[in-house]
Every structure is written in structure tokens, then in C-alpha cells.
Coordinates of C-alpha atoms in Angstrom, one line a residue:
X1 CA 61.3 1.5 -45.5
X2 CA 58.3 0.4 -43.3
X3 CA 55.3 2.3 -44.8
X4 CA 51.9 1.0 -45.4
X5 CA 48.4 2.5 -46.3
X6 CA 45.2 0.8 -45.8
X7 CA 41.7 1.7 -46.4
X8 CA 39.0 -0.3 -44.8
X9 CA 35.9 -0.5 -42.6
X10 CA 35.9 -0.2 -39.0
X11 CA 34.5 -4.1 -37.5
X12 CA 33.7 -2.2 -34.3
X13 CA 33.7 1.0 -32.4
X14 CA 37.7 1.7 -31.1
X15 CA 38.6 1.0 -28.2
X16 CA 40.3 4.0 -26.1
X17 CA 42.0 3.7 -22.8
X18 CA 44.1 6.3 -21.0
X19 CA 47.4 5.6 -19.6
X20 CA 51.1 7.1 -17.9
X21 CA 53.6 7.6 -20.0
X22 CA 57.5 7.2 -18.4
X23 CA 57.4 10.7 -17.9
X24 CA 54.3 10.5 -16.0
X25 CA 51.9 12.0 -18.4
X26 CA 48.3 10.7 -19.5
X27 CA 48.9 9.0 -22.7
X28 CA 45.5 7.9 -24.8
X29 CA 45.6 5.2 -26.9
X30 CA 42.5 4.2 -29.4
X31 CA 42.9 0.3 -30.8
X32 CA 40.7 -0.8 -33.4
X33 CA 40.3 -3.4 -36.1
X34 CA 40.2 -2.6 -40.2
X35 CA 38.7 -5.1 -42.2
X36 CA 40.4 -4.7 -45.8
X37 CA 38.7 -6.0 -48.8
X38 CA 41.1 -8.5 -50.9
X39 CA 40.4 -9.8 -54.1
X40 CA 37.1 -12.1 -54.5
X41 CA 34.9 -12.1 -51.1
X42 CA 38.2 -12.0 -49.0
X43 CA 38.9 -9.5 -46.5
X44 CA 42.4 -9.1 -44.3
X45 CA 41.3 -8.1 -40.6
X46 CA 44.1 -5.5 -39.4
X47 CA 44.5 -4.7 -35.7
X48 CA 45.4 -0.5 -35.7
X49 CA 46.8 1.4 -32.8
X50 CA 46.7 5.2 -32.4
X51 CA 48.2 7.4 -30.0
X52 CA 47.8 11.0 -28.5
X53 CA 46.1 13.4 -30.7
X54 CA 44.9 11.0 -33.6
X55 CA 43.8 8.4 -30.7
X56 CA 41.1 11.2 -29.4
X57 CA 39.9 12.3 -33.4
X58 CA 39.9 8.3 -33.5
X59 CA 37.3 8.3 -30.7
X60 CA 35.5 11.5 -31.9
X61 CA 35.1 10.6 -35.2
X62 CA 35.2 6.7 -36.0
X63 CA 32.5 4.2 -35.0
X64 CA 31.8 0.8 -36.3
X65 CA 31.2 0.1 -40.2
X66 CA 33.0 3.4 -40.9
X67 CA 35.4 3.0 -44.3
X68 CA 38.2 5.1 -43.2
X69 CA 41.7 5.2 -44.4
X70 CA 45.2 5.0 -42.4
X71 CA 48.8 5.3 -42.7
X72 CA 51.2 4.2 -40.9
X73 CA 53.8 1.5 -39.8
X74 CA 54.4 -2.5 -39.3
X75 CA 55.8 -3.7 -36.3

């Protein structure tokens, strides 16, 4: 199983580009980094990708220093 669930604040505004998919449609994609707080003054930076719908609520709705939470998977 390849789950995970972080909640952290936004280090800047996302990212969004637009691209072709192999079928030839637009395809938006939203990249952004989440800093997650560890234990003492430690923090993990994640780098986050989102596609299609949640990339343009990404865009609407995110901007830098945000706390939001994701779910998603590793790879």
C-alpha cells in the first residue's frame, strides 16, 4: 500500500502550467512545495504535484504560507 497524508504550509505560491496529454488534450498540472513540521524546529520540505481538476482548486485556492492538508501517493 502506498498512501500518505501530510499537512503543512505552502513555502510559495504553486506553480501551474498547462500541457498535451497523449490523447491530445490540455492537461494542467499545479507543483508546489509543503513544508512539514517534525519534532523540535525541524521541518521536511515535500515537493506535491497535482493534476486536472485539484491542479486548478490548487491555483484558485492555495497561495504561499497557507497550512493545507494532502493525500496522496509516493513515487
Amino acid at each position: 500500500m502506498n498512501n500518505v497524508t501530510l499537512i503543512g504550509r505552502l513555502c510559495k505560491d504553486p506553480e501551474v502550467r498547462t500541457f498535451k496529454s497523449k490523447d491530445g488534450s490540455d492537461v494542467r498540472q499545479a507543483t508546489f512545495t509543503l513544508a512539514v513540521d517534525r519534532a523540535g524546529d525541524d521541518a521536511d520540505f515535500i515537493r506535491c504535484q497535482a493534476y486536472g481538476k485539484t491542479a486548478e482548486l490548487v491555483e484558485e485556492w492555495c497561495e504561499k504560507g497557507q497550512r493545507i492538508g494532502v493525500t496522496g501517493h509516493i513515487r
